[in-house]
mmCIF file with all atom_site columns, C-alpha atoms in Angstrom:
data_model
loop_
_atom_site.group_PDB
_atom_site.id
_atom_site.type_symbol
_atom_site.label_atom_id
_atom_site.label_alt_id
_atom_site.label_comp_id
_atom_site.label_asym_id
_atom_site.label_entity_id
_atom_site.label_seq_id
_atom_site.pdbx_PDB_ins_code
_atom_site.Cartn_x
_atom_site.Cartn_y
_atom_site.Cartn_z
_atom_site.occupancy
_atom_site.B_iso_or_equiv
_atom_site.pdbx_formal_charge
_atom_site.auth_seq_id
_atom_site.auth_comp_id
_atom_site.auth_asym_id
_atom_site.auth_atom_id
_atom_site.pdbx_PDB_model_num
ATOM 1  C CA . UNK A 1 1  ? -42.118 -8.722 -67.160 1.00 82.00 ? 1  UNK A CA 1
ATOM 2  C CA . UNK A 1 2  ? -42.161 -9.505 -63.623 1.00 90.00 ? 2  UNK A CA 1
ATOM 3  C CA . UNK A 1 3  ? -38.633 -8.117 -62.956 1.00 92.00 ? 3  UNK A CA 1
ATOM 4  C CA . UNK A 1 4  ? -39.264 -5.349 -64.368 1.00 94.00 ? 4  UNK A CA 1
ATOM 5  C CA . UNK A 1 5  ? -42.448 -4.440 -61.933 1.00 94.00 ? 5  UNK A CA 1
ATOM 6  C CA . UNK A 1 6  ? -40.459 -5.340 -59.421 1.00 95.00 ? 6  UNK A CA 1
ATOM 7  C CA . UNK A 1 7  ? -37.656 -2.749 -60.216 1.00 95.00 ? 7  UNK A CA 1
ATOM 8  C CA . UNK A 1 8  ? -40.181 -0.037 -60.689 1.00 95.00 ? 8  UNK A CA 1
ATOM 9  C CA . UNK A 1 9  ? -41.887 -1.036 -57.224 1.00 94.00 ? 9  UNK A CA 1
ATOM 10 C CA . UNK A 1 10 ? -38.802 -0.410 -55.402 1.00 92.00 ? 10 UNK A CA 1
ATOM 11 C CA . UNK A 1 11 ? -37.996 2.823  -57.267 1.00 93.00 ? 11 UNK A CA 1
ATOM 12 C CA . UNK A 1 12 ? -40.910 4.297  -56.266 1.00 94.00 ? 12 UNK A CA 1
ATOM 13 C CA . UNK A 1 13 ? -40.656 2.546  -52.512 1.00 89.00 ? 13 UNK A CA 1
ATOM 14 C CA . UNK A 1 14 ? -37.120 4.403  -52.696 1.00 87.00 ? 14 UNK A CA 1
ATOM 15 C CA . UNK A 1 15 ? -38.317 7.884  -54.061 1.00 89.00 ? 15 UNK A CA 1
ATOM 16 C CA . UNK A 1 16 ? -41.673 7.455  -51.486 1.00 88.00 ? 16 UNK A CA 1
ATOM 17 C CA . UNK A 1 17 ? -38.827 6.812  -48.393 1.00 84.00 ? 17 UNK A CA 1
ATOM 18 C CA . UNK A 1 18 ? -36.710 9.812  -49.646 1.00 85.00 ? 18 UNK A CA 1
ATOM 19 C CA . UNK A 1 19 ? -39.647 12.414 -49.423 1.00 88.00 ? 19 UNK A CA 1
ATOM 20 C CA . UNK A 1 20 ? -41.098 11.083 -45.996 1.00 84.00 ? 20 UNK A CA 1
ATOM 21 C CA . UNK A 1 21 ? -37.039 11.597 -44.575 1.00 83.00 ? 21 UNK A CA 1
ATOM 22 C CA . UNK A 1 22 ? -37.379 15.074 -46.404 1.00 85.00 ? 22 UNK A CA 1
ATOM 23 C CA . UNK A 1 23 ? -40.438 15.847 -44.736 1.00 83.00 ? 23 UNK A CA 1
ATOM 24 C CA . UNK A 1 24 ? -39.563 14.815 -41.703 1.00 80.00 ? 24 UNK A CA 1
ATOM 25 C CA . UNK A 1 25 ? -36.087 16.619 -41.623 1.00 80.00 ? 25 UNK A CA 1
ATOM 26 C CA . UNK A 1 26 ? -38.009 19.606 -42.478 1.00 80.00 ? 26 UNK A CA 1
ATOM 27 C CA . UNK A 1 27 ? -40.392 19.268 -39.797 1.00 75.00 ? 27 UNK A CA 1
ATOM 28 C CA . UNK A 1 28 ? -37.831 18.663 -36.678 1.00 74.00 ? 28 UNK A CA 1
ATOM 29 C CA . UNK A 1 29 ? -36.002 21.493 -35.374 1.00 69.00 ? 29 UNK A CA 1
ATOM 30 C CA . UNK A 1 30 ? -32.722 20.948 -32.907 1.00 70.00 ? 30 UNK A CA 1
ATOM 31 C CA . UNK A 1 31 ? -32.793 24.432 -31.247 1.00 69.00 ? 31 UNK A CA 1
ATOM 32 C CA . UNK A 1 32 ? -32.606 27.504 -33.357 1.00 72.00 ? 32 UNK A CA 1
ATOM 33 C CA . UNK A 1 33 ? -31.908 24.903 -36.067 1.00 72.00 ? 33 UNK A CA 1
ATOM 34 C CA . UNK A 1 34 ? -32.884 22.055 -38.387 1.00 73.00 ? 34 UNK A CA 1
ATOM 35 C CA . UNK A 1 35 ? -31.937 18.824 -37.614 1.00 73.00 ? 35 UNK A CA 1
ATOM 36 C CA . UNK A 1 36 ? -31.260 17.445 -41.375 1.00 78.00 ? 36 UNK A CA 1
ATOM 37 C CA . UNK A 1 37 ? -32.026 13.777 -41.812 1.00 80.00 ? 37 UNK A CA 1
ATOM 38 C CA . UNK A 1 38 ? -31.306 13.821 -45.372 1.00 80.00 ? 38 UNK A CA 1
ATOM 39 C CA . UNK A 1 39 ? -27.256 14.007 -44.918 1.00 79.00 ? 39 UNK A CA 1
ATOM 40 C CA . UNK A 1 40 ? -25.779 11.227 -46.685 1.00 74.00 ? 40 UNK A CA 1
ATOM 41 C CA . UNK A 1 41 ? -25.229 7.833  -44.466 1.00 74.00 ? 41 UNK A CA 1
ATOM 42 C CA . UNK A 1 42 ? -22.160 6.507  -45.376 1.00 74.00 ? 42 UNK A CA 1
ATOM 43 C CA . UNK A 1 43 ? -21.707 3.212  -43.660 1.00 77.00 ? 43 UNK A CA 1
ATOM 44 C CA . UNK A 1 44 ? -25.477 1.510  -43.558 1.00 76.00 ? 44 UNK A CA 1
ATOM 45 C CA . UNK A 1 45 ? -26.427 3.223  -46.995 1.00 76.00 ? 45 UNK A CA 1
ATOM 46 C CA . UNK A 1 46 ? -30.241 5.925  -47.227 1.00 78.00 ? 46 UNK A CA 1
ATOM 47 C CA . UNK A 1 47 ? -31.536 6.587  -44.376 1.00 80.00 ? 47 UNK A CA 1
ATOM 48 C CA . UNK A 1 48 ? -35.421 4.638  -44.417 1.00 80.00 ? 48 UNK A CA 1
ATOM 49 C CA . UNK A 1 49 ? -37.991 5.766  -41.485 1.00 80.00 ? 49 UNK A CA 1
ATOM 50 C CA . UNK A 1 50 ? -39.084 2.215  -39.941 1.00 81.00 ? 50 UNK A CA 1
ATOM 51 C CA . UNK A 1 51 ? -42.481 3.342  -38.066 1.00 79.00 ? 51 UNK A CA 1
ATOM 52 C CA . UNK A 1 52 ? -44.017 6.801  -37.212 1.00 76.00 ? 52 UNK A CA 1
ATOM 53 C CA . UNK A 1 53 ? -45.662 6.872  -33.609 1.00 76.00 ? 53 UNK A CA 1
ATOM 54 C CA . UNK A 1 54 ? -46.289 7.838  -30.315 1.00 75.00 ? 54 UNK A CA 1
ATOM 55 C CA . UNK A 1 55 ? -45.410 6.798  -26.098 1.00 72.00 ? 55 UNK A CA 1
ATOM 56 C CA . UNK A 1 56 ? -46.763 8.201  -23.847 1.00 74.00 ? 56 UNK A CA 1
ATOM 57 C CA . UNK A 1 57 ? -45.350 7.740  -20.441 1.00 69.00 ? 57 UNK A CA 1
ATOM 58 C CA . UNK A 1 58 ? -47.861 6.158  -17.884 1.00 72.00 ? 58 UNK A CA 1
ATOM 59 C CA . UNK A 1 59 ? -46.396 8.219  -14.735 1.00 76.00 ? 59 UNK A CA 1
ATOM 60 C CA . UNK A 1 60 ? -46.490 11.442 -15.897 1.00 71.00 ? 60 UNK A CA 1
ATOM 61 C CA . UNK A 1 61 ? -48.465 11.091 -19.151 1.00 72.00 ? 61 UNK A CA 1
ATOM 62 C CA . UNK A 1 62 ? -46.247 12.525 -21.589 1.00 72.00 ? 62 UNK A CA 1
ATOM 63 C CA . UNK A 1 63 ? -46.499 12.176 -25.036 1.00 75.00 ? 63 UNK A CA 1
ATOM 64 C CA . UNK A 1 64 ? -43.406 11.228 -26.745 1.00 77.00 ? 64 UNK A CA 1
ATOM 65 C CA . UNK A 1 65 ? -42.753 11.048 -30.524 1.00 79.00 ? 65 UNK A CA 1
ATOM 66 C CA . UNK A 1 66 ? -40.768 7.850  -31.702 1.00 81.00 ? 66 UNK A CA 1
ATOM 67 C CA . UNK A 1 67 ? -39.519 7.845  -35.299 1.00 82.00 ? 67 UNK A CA 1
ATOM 68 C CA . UNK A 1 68 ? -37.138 4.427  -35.441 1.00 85.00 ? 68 UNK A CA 1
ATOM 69 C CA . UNK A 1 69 ? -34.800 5.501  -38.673 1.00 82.00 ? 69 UNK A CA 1
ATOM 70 C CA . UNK A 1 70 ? -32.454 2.341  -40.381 1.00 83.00 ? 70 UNK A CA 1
ATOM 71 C CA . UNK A 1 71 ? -29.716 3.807  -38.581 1.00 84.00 ? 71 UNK A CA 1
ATOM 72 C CA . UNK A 1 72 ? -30.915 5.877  -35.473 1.00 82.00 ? 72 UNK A CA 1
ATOM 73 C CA . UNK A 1 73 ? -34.086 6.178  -32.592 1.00 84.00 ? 73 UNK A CA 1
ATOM 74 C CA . UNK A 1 74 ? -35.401 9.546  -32.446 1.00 82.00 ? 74 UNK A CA 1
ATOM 75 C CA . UNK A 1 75 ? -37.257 10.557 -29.321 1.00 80.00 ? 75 UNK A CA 1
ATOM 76 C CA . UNK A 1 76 ? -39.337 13.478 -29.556 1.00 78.00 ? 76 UNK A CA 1
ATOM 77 C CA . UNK A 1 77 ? -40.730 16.138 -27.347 1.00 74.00 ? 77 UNK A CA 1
ATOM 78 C CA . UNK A 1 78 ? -44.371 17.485 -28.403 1.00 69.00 ? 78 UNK A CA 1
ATOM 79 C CA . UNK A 1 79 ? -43.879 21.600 -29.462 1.00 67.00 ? 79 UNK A CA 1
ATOM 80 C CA . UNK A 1 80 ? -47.280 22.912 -30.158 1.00 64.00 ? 80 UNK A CA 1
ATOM 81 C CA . UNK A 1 81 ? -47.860 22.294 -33.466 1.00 61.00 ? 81 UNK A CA 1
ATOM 82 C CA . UNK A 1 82 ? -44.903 20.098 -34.348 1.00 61.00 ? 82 UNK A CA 1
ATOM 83 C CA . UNK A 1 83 ? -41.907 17.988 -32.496 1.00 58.00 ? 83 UNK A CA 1
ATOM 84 C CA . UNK A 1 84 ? -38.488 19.029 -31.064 1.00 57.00 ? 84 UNK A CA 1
ATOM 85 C CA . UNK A 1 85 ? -36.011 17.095 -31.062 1.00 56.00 ? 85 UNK A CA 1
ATOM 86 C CA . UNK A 1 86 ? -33.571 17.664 -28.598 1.00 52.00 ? 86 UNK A CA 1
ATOM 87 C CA . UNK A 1 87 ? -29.633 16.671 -27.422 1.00 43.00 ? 87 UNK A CA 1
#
C-alpha cells in the first residue's frame, strides 16, 4: 500500500512541476517572442523549477528575478507587470 502512495505522490509532484514550467514558459517573453521552457531536455531528463525568487542588487537597487531550473539559471529583468528575460 505504501508503494503505491508513493507512486501516486510523485505523479502528481511530476504533473504539479510540468504546469509551473508551463506557466512559467508562458509568462517569459525573449523579445518579440516566447522563450519556451517546455522543449524537451534531452540529456538531464524534464526540466523541474528549483526555487522562485527575487535579488535585488544593493548598489543600484534593482530587482532581479531568479528562477534556478534542473538544468539552467534564469536571470530576469522586472517588465511592468511580468519578467523579461533577455540574451
Amino acid at each position: 500500500a505504501e508503494y503505491i502512495l508513493e507512486e501516486v505522490n510523485e505523479t502528481i509532484r511530476d504533473q504539479e512541476s510540468r504546469a509551473r514550467v508551463s506557466e512559467v514558459s508562458n509568462q517569459l517573453r525573449m523579445g518579440k517572442g516566447r522563450l519556451d521552457l517546455t522543449l524537451p531536455n534531452h540529456r538531464l531528463g524534464p526540466r523541474k523549477l528549483l526555487k522562485k525568487g527575487a535579488l535585488t542588487k544593493a548598489k543600484w537597487r534593482r530587482k532581479l528575478g531568479v528562477l534556478p531550473w534542473s538544468d539552467i539559471l534564469l536571470l530576469l529583468n522586472e517588465n511592468g507587470g511580468g519578467w523579461l528575460h533577455r540574451v
